[in-house]
Amino acid sequence: MTAISHRRPRGKAAFGGLAPTALLLIGAIYCLFPVFWVLIAATKSPAELFSTGTLAFGTGFLDNVTQLFAYRDGVFWLWAANTLIYAGGGALLSTAVSAVSGYALAKYRFPGRNLIFNLLIGGILVPAVVLAIPQYLLFSKIGLADSYWAVLLPQILHPYSIYLARIYAAAAIPDSLLEAGRIDGATEWRLMSRVAMPLMVPGMVTIFLFQFVAIWNNFLLPFIMLGDDGKFPLTVGLFTLLQSGANQPSLYNLILTGAFLSLVPLIALFLTMQRYWRTDLSSGAVK
Amino acid sequence: MKRSAPYLFLTPAIVLFTLFLAVPIGYTVYLAMLRTKVSGLGLGKGSRREVFVGFDNFAAAIADAELWNGWLRVLGYGTLVLVVMLGLALLFALLLDSARVRLARFSRIAIFLPYAVPGVAATLLWGFLYLPSLSPIREILDIDFLGASTVTYSMANVAVWGGVGFNMLVLYTTLRAIPRDLYEAARLDGASEFQIAIRVKIPILVPAIILTTVFSIIATIQVFTEPTTLRPLTNTISSTWSPLMKVYRDAFVTGDLYSAAATSIVIAGISLVLSFGFLRVVRNRAFGEG
């Protein structure tokens, strides 16, 4: 399962690799360029934004940040904190539910197992829009629309994560260990919490990361659910900022700085957790 | 072993499934079969009531020219995104996996990086890069990226940029899981790296490519974030540019929930048909199964 961190064998041909390397580097530049550009743009004062060269750093970064944080009494902070609550809380709950479900599906034989698994997995194919509108209406009926719960709760169940957890549990938890535990008189609950879950931690980190990013990036659900901009996550907040600023170039520097700042935490997480990005999803093999 | 244990462990998932999947789907189907009937002048209590209309809303959704125009736009956009994104993902995965390439680690991280960028932020970045007054690209290429004839390509570019890395990683991880001695054998038989890629690696990748394609089909049919975010920057994107945007407008701007429900079920149906249709076609071609 350390597929990504494999050391590649050093080929002898140093020159034969020029064209492939060049192609990959073009791909890398294409992917990095917009991020690099927004970093530059975020350093420019409103005047510099239109007057200086598009790839020259400006002098206004601190001013932009101060202005952004002051914008409408610091609503940007609120958006950032909300995003952290939605993504962090949602991903934690989602990982817990997925791990326990995956464990049950992988390690027990019981009537209805396939039916339950197929039903849960079938959820992958249901388009988000079919869910978002009725979810909103149902939440409004019980008075929970425009609340944190409305964004948090629907994102806990994640069929794909259950699928991953099942594969991971099947590979990472030896049956013999569970049998030994049972002979020693451990309860099923104890076996799950003390034996199975610790073994599943590496798989759970992967699931957590994917869920965290998915919820952080989600736009449709909070956009539909929330009306009060104090509860917005960054994605919806940035969208409203863009909407109000589209025809006001004076707001451009705030929008660009906001976009840049919203990227920083995710990119940092992304780079530090590099080795945990595993997508053996397709091969179905978690080793 | 207690018989009830697995059921207890599955309870949270089943409860969540029922509350946030099964009930909303049922409710959508129910809503899609209703319509508001206005009696009298539509004033006062009781003059508006919900009546059951069966499949009328579906018929209306299918007959709606505006929706079909949306479908056509998304079809063009989706085909473009699928071909370019998955083609590039495959190319990069194969290049990364070949033994001869330098700076592979850097390239892999760089190409995967946009995955961490939310669709809203990605569209915002590219949107500003497309703006004539700010764009470094416009200094080199004199193209109006937000014009009526180009905006689809510009939007497809955002989706390709955001999605190529994830798909590349799925394919690349699959490749890394293949035992290396398979390639050694091919090399001993005199196969070049290129031949190995075409004859050995791609056939092994077929299931992973199918999976990424199906997920990409489902995602592109539901495109919403990119056109919605780009709208404030140009007047070439209508509020019903994609089917999903029409659903949103019907439900929350014009307030016609019943049409929105029917349309969203039609969208779900079409994406299921396309995904399964695609699966059938490739299965017949790739595995020779009926």
XYZ file of C-alpha atoms in Angstrom:
577
model
C 0.000 0.000 0.000
C 3.028 2.222 -0.193
C 2.589 2.363 -3.918
C 3.054 6.089 -4.181
C 6.234 6.310 -2.185
C 8.014 3.597 -4.119
C 11.516 4.572 -5.185
C 11.619 4.318 -8.898
C 14.349 2.238 -10.400
C 16.975 4.506 -11.931
C 17.023 3.838 -15.616
C 20.313 3.946 -17.453
C 19.061 6.144 -20.231
C 19.569 9.733 -19.136
C 18.803 11.155 -22.565
C 15.950 8.885 -23.545
C 13.968 10.526 -20.739
C 14.065 14.055 -22.092
C 10.789 14.094 -24.000
C 8.723 12.336 -21.291
C 10.266 14.556 -18.632
C 9.509 17.655 -20.679
C 5.892 16.585 -21.160
C 5.463 15.996 -17.444
C 7.037 19.337 -16.617
C 4.658 21.113 -18.995
C 1.825 19.392 -17.139
C 3.300 20.474 -13.808
C 3.628 24.090 -14.939
C 0.064 24.108 -16.276
C -1.155 22.888 -12.880
C 0.988 25.201 -10.776
C 0.657 28.364 -12.836
C -2.778 29.599 -11.640
C -1.796 29.013 -8.010
C 1.462 30.887 -8.538
C -0.359 33.703 -10.297
C -2.907 34.179 -7.515
C -0.038 34.375 -5.029
C 1.398 37.238 -7.063
C -1.958 38.887 -7.567
C -2.650 38.759 -3.828
C 0.445 40.861 -3.172
C -0.780 43.748 -5.294
C -2.535 46.857 -4.117
C -5.637 47.797 -6.122
C -3.623 50.319 -8.123
C -0.801 47.884 -8.832
C -3.215 45.181 -9.927
C -3.941 46.968 -13.189
C -0.768 48.947 -13.667
C 2.178 46.634 -12.960
C 3.216 43.614 -15.022
C 0.948 40.658 -14.420
C 3.812 38.510 -13.162
C 5.522 41.098 -10.962
C 5.069 40.995 -7.220
C 3.321 43.950 -5.629
C 3.655 45.654 -2.257
C 0.129 45.459 -0.940
C -0.125 41.956 0.509
C -0.385 42.983 4.166
C -2.826 45.770 3.326
C -4.952 43.307 1.365
C -4.996 40.831 4.224
C -5.884 43.539 6.735
C -8.645 44.830 4.487
C -9.982 41.341 3.858
C -10.101 40.537 7.547
C -11.805 43.851 8.229
C -14.314 43.321 5.428
C -17.810 43.312 6.910
C -16.529 42.915 10.478
C -14.260 39.993 9.759
C -16.746 37.709 8.068
C -13.851 36.029 6.253
C -12.578 34.623 9.563
C -16.013 33.269 10.219
C -16.078 31.550 6.831
C -12.687 29.982 7.490
C -13.760 28.755 10.931
C -17.024 27.396 9.517
C -15.162 25.538 6.792
C -12.953 23.964 9.402
C -16.001 22.895 11.433
C -17.803 21.445 8.412
C -14.792 19.721 6.901
C -13.129 18.625 10.133
C -16.265 17.534 11.961
C -17.856 16.019 8.887
C -14.754 14.082 7.900
C -14.234 12.756 11.458
C -17.808 11.521 11.739
C -17.755 10.172 8.223
C -14.528 8.275 8.815
C -15.857 6.747 12.029
C -19.107 5.605 10.414
C -17.290 4.278 7.342
C -14.673 2.388 9.351
C -17.184 0.662 11.599
C -19.486 -0.174 8.663
C -16.606 -1.394 6.539
C -15.376 -3.564 9.384
C -18.818 -5.113 9.913
C -19.208 -5.785 6.193
C -15.748 -7.271 5.819
C -15.466 -9.411 8.905
C -18.937 -10.811 9.582
C -21.106 -13.200 7.608
C -24.738 -12.359 8.256
C -28.058 -12.445 6.437
C -28.602 -9.303 4.379
C -24.932 -8.450 4.126
C -24.887 -8.159 0.354
C -28.184 -6.327 0.248
C -27.000 -3.736 2.772
C -23.660 -3.328 1.008
C -25.249 -2.922 -2.418
C -27.771 -0.418 -1.114
C -25.090 1.676 0.579
C -22.804 1.537 -2.464
C -25.692 2.364 -4.795
C -25.635 5.781 -3.166
C -22.552 6.611 -5.254
C -24.729 6.775 -8.332
C -27.326 9.165 -6.939
C -26.610 12.654 -8.261
C -26.138 15.254 -5.536
C -28.918 17.397 -6.915
C -31.579 14.753 -6.437
C -30.668 14.843 -2.766
C -29.879 18.484 -2.083
C -33.290 19.969 -2.829
C -35.416 17.481 -0.860
C -32.838 17.527 1.916
C -33.265 21.284 2.079
C -37.051 20.992 2.139
C -37.011 18.304 4.795
C -34.556 20.298 6.891
C -36.799 23.359 6.587
C -39.778 21.341 7.784
C -38.003 20.407 10.986
C -36.563 23.899 11.298
C -32.954 22.932 10.685
C -32.375 24.536 7.292
C -29.799 27.305 7.488
C -28.115 25.609 10.438
C -24.725 23.955 10.855
C -26.452 20.587 11.024
C -27.924 21.032 7.551
C -24.441 21.104 6.055
C -22.817 18.650 8.442
C -25.288 15.768 8.635
C -25.931 14.948 4.955
C -22.195 14.622 4.329
C -21.480 11.959 6.951
C -22.658 9.007 4.919
C -20.193 8.491 2.131
C -20.671 5.277 0.139
C -17.237 5.386 -1.407
C -15.560 5.560 1.996
C -17.553 2.566 3.202
C -16.406 0.673 0.148
C -12.791 1.647 0.842
C -13.092 0.794 4.532
C -14.489 -2.613 3.696
C -11.574 -3.402 1.391
C -9.119 -2.084 3.934
C -10.650 -4.017 6.845
C -10.629 -7.229 4.839
C -6.919 -6.826 4.166
C -5.677 -5.334 7.430
C -7.504 -7.347 10.105
C -6.551 -11.027 10.330
C -9.439 -13.336 11.223
C -7.138 -15.266 13.528
C -6.705 -12.198 15.726
C -10.462 -11.825 16.116
C -10.865 -15.526 16.825
C -8.158 -15.376 19.481
C -9.945 -12.427 21.058
C -13.242 -14.300 21.078
C -11.645 -17.321 22.741
C -10.285 -14.986 25.404
C -13.843 -13.843 25.995
C -13.694 -10.354 24.495
C -17.043 -8.870 23.506
C -17.708 -7.929 19.865
C -17.724 -4.278 20.862
C -14.322 -4.630 22.517
C -12.939 -6.495 19.517
C -14.119 -3.707 17.251
C -12.830 -0.833 19.381
C -9.605 -2.360 20.695
C -8.478 -4.767 17.981
C -10.014 -3.778 14.662
C -10.028 0.031 14.794
C -6.343 0.441 15.714
C -5.420 -1.797 12.790
C -7.538 0.322 10.480
C -5.930 3.659 11.369
C -3.808 4.025 8.208
C -6.842 3.337 6.032
C -8.881 5.756 8.132
C -6.340 8.530 7.559
C -6.795 8.110 3.809
C -10.571 8.147 4.109
C -10.427 11.183 6.393
C -8.268 13.109 3.928
C -10.536 12.419 0.973
C -13.612 13.344 2.982
C -12.003 16.466 4.380
C -11.116 17.712 0.912
C -14.517 16.713 -0.502
C -16.424 18.640 2.177
C -14.030 21.598 2.053
C -14.579 21.794 -1.710
C -18.328 21.284 -1.625
C -20.310 24.197 -2.949
C -23.759 22.963 -3.948
C -24.953 21.709 -0.565
C -24.026 24.734 1.598
C -25.104 27.035 -1.236
C -28.580 25.509 -1.149
C -28.843 25.000 2.608
C -27.562 28.283 3.993
C -29.014 31.751 3.834
C -27.158 33.466 6.661
C -23.680 34.395 5.477
C -22.327 34.003 9.008
C -22.636 30.257 8.522
C -21.116 30.111 5.047
C -18.062 28.023 4.361
C -15.253 29.628 2.348
C -16.501 28.346 -1.009
C -19.903 30.016 -0.687
C -18.331 33.058 0.948
C -15.888 33.506 -1.922
C -18.714 33.122 -4.387
C -20.738 35.910 -2.746
C -17.623 38.058 -2.614
C -17.147 37.519 -6.337
C -20.803 38.205 -7.026
C -20.761 41.516 -5.219
C -17.359 42.457 -6.594
C -17.633 41.372 -10.203
C -18.390 44.843 -11.439
C -16.327 46.633 -8.834
C -12.653 46.312 -9.701
C -11.980 47.963 -6.342
C -12.889 44.651 -4.710
C -10.708 42.554 -7.000
C -7.726 42.594 -4.686
C -9.870 41.351 -1.812
C -11.330 38.543 -3.924
C -7.905 37.448 -5.103
C -6.423 37.632 -1.610
C -9.382 35.665 -0.267
C -8.977 33.026 -2.947
C -5.277 32.748 -2.185
C -5.782 32.501 1.593
C -8.463 29.859 1.152
C -5.960 27.716 -0.724
C -3.159 27.882 1.812
C -4.493 25.490 4.484
C -5.553 22.836 1.995
C -2.309 22.954 0.076
C -0.375 22.752 3.349
C -2.440 19.747 4.442
C -2.040 18.257 1.030
C 1.730 18.554 1.005
C 2.297 17.347 4.560
C 0.007 14.365 4.096
C 1.456 13.428 0.711
C 2.215 9.864 1.622
C -1.328 9.205 2.765
C -2.908 9.887 -0.602
C -3.734 6.425 -1.697
C -6.247 5.708 -4.341
C -6.055 1.992 -4.789
C -9.771 2.416 -5.214
C -9.787 1.279 -8.772
C -7.676 -1.799 -8.352
C -9.622 -2.698 -5.249
C -6.361 -3.783 -3.715
C -5.214 -2.264 -0.474
C -2.032 -3.922 0.569
C -19.899 -14.256 18.224
C -23.053 -12.309 18.775
C -25.456 -12.382 15.865
C -26.573 -8.830 16.404
C -23.072 -7.332 16.378
C -22.745 -6.584 12.646
C -26.221 -5.059 12.561
C -25.373 -2.819 15.492
C -22.168 -1.710 13.792
C -24.105 -0.947 10.624
C -26.873 0.948 12.391
C -25.366 4.444 12.002
C -24.819 3.927 8.273
C -28.303 2.500 7.760
C -29.941 5.322 9.723
C -28.002 7.936 7.748
C -28.822 6.135 4.505
C -32.515 6.162 5.325
C -32.645 9.775 6.486
C -30.387 11.436 3.934
C -30.682 9.186 0.904
C -33.813 7.034 0.830
C -36.240 9.575 2.295
C -35.039 12.512 0.139
C -35.200 10.354 -3.006
C -38.708 9.237 -2.145
C -39.678 12.805 -1.380
C -38.297 14.013 -4.725
C -40.341 11.407 -6.587
C -43.420 12.423 -4.600
C -42.885 16.139 -5.257
C -42.292 15.480 -8.948
C -45.822 14.131 -9.233
C -47.524 17.148 -7.728
C -48.461 20.553 -8.980
C -49.968 23.634 -7.401
C -53.475 24.258 -8.501
C -54.701 27.798 -8.191
C -58.396 28.322 -7.859
C -60.197 31.623 -8.143
C -57.801 34.538 -8.178
C -55.136 32.665 -6.260
C -55.684 34.879 -3.257
C -56.438 33.845 0.263
C -56.032 30.622 2.096
C -57.003 27.426 0.354
C -56.960 28.887 -3.106
C -53.643 27.177 -3.782
C -53.480 23.471 -3.231
C -51.293 20.622 -4.296
C -52.826 18.206 -6.746
C -51.493 14.915 -8.008
C -50.592 15.098 -11.681
C -48.742 11.808 -12.182
C -46.092 11.987 -14.862
C -47.079 15.383 -16.273
C -44.055 17.143 -14.767
C -41.710 14.547 -16.235
C -43.341 14.981 -19.625
C -42.915 18.731 -19.295
C -39.281 18.361 -18.220
C -38.516 16.114 -21.167
C -40.304 18.411 -23.605
C -38.607 21.546 -22.271
C -36.496 23.111 -25.027
C -34.482 25.141 -22.526
C -33.468 21.955 -20.752
C -32.463 20.328 -24.031
C -30.299 23.280 -24.908
C -28.669 22.818 -21.526
C -28.152 19.147 -22.255
C -26.528 19.955 -25.577
C -24.146 22.470 -23.994
C -23.222 19.981 -21.278
C -22.804 17.224 -23.847
C -20.262 19.302 -25.757
C -18.567 20.466 -22.583
C -18.598 16.990 -21.026
C -17.172 15.242 -24.083
C -14.373 17.790 -24.227
C -13.599 17.433 -20.523
C -13.750 13.634 -20.540
C -11.510 13.184 -23.564
C -8.897 15.776 -22.623
C -8.877 15.132 -18.865
C -8.749 11.351 -19.026
C -6.363 11.410 -21.991
C -3.948 13.631 -20.092
C -4.407 11.616 -16.895
C -3.513 8.436 -18.759
C -0.548 10.065 -20.476
C 0.842 11.474 -17.221
C 0.288 8.202 -15.341
C 2.157 6.246 -18.003
C 4.983 8.794 -18.099
C 5.297 8.746 -14.312
C 5.427 4.977 -14.315
C 8.109 4.728 -16.965
C 11.560 4.216 -15.529
C 13.194 6.878 -17.625
C 11.550 10.032 -16.516
C 13.204 12.653 -14.280
C 11.588 14.901 -11.691
C 8.725 12.424 -11.431
C 8.000 13.153 -7.784
C 7.825 16.897 -8.319
C 5.607 16.530 -11.380
C 3.298 14.093 -9.639
C 2.753 16.407 -6.679
C 2.362 19.464 -8.917
C -0.209 17.811 -11.174
C -2.168 16.436 -8.211
C -2.143 19.818 -6.440
C -5.265 21.322 -8.128
C -7.252 18.514 -6.504
C -6.842 20.499 -3.270
C -8.344 23.612 -4.860
C -12.132 23.951 -4.438
C -14.103 24.317 -7.675
C -15.153 27.818 -6.681
C -11.561 28.927 -6.088
C -10.346 27.181 -9.256
C -12.994 28.914 -11.351
C -12.200 32.185 -9.656
C -8.488 31.826 -10.447
C -9.065 30.949 -14.069
C -11.864 33.482 -14.362
C -9.475 36.264 -13.418
C -6.827 34.766 -15.678
C -9.360 35.032 -18.504
C -10.173 38.691 -17.742
C -8.576 40.942 -20.341
C -7.522 43.578 -17.803
C -5.591 41.168 -15.585
C -4.622 38.220 -17.691
C -0.973 37.381 -18.347
C -2.293 34.969 -20.986
C -4.005 37.781 -22.821
C -0.640 39.501 -23.153
C 0.506 36.609 -25.333
C -2.663 35.272 -26.913
C -5.303 37.672 -28.103
C -8.344 35.519 -27.474
C -11.541 36.494 -25.737
C -11.776 33.572 -23.325
C -15.199 34.584 -22.084
C -16.881 35.084 -25.445
C -19.974 33.167 -26.497
C -18.021 30.827 -28.738
C -15.086 30.259 -26.374
C -16.610 30.135 -22.914
C -17.329 26.400 -23.115
C -13.670 25.700 -23.816
C -12.603 28.014 -21.029
C -14.892 26.217 -18.599
C -13.708 22.822 -19.791
C -10.169 23.992 -19.113
C -11.060 24.682 -15.466
C -12.535 21.200 -15.097
C -9.564 19.554 -16.791
C -7.175 21.510 -14.587
C -9.021 20.471 -11.435
C -9.580 16.838 -12.361
C -6.553 15.595 -14.245
C -4.424 15.030 -11.138
C -6.918 12.911 -9.267
C -7.551 10.656 -12.249
C -3.841 10.455 -12.924
C -3.275 9.302 -9.356
C -5.923 6.584 -9.603
C -4.352 5.244 -12.791
C -0.798 5.650 -11.517
C -1.526 3.792 -8.260
C -3.051 0.968 -10.266
C 0.093 0.810 -12.375
C 2.350 0.727 -9.306
C 0.438 -2.277 -8.000
C 1.387 -4.351 -11.052
C 4.285 -6.727 -10.393
C 7.426 -5.344 -12.016
C 8.540 -8.726 -13.384
C 5.713 -8.520 -15.908
C 7.626 -5.681 -17.582
C 10.940 -7.507 -17.233
C 9.476 -10.408 -19.156
C 8.271 -8.048 -21.883
C 11.684 -6.352 -22.012
C 13.416 -9.688 -22.362
C 11.136 -10.362 -25.299
C 12.508 -7.193 -26.844
C 9.593 -4.841 -26.208
C 10.340 -1.113 -26.044
C 9.018 1.098 -23.226
C 6.431 2.460 -25.633
C 5.277 -1.014 -26.659
C 5.059 -2.057 -23.018
C 2.893 0.977 -22.312
C 0.531 0.259 -25.200
C 0.431 -3.537 -25.121
C 0.854 -4.338 -21.436
C 0.014 -1.361 -19.258
C -3.050 0.056 -20.988
C -4.884 -3.296 -21.114
C -4.227 -3.738 -17.389
C -5.527 -0.213 -16.784
C -8.834 -0.794 -18.599
C -10.938 -1.419 -15.461
C -9.459 1.658 -13.748
C -10.062 3.769 -16.866
C -13.667 2.574 -16.991
C -14.157 3.481 -13.347
C -12.673 6.960 -13.720
C -14.763 7.504 -16.859
C -18.013 6.562 -15.146
C -17.283 8.885 -12.214
C -16.327 11.656 -14.597
C -19.554 11.192 -16.585
C -21.605 11.476 -13.400
C -19.669 14.585 -12.376
C -19.806 16.419 -15.707
C -23.539 15.851 -16.130
C -24.021 17.613 -12.819
C -21.768 20.531 -13.616
C -22.881 23.482 -11.511
C -20.075 25.125 -9.570
C -17.934 26.243 -12.522
C -20.613 27.892 -14.674
C -22.261 29.406 -11.595
C -18.993 30.894 -10.364
C -17.999 32.160 -13.795
C -21.359 33.841 -14.405
C -20.558 37.070 -12.535
C -17.538 37.617 -14.797
C -19.259 37.311 -18.158
C -22.685 37.671 -19.691
C -22.291 34.672 -21.993
C -23.506 32.139 -19.402
C -27.238 32.018 -18.869
C -28.866 31.063 -15.586
C -29.915 27.789 -17.219
C -26.604 27.008 -18.886
C -26.492 23.486 -17.458
C -29.429 21.246 -16.472
C -28.457 21.479 -12.821
C -28.479 25.278 -12.954
C -31.994 25.090 -14.315
C -33.014 22.859 -11.419
C -31.549 25.356 -8.988
C -33.331 28.251 -10.675
C -36.669 26.430 -10.774
C -36.418 25.408 -7.144
C -35.048 28.535 -5.518
C -35.476 31.487 -7.866
C -38.808 30.899 -9.574
C -40.019 28.650 -6.765
C -41.413 25.836 -8.882
C -40.320 22.913 -6.747
C -42.351 20.368 -8.646
C -40.640 21.056 -11.959
C -37.289 21.142 -10.218
C -37.951 17.740 -8.647
C -39.054 16.244 -11.961
C -36.073 17.733 -13.793
C -33.624 16.451 -11.190
C -35.045 12.944 -11.570
C -34.685 13.222 -15.334
C -31.040 14.271 -14.799
C -30.480 11.315 -12.480
C -32.088 9.008 -15.024
C -29.968 10.293 -17.877
C -26.741 10.010 -15.890
C -27.639 6.447 -14.906
C -28.456 5.548 -18.499
C -25.215 7.111 -19.735
C -23.076 5.440 -17.049
C -24.603 2.015 -17.536
C -24.713 2.439 -21.301
C -21.031 3.276 -21.267
C -20.315 0.264 -19.048
C -22.193 -2.010 -21.434
C -20.446 -0.715 -24.513
C -16.962 -0.987 -23.036
C -17.664 -4.381 -21.554
C -18.700 -5.692 -24.937
C -15.677 -4.181 -26.613
C -13.073 -4.856 -23.967
C -14.058 -8.251 -22.677
C -16.136 -9.641 -25.500
C -18.987 -10.393 -23.145
C -22.601 -10.175 -24.189
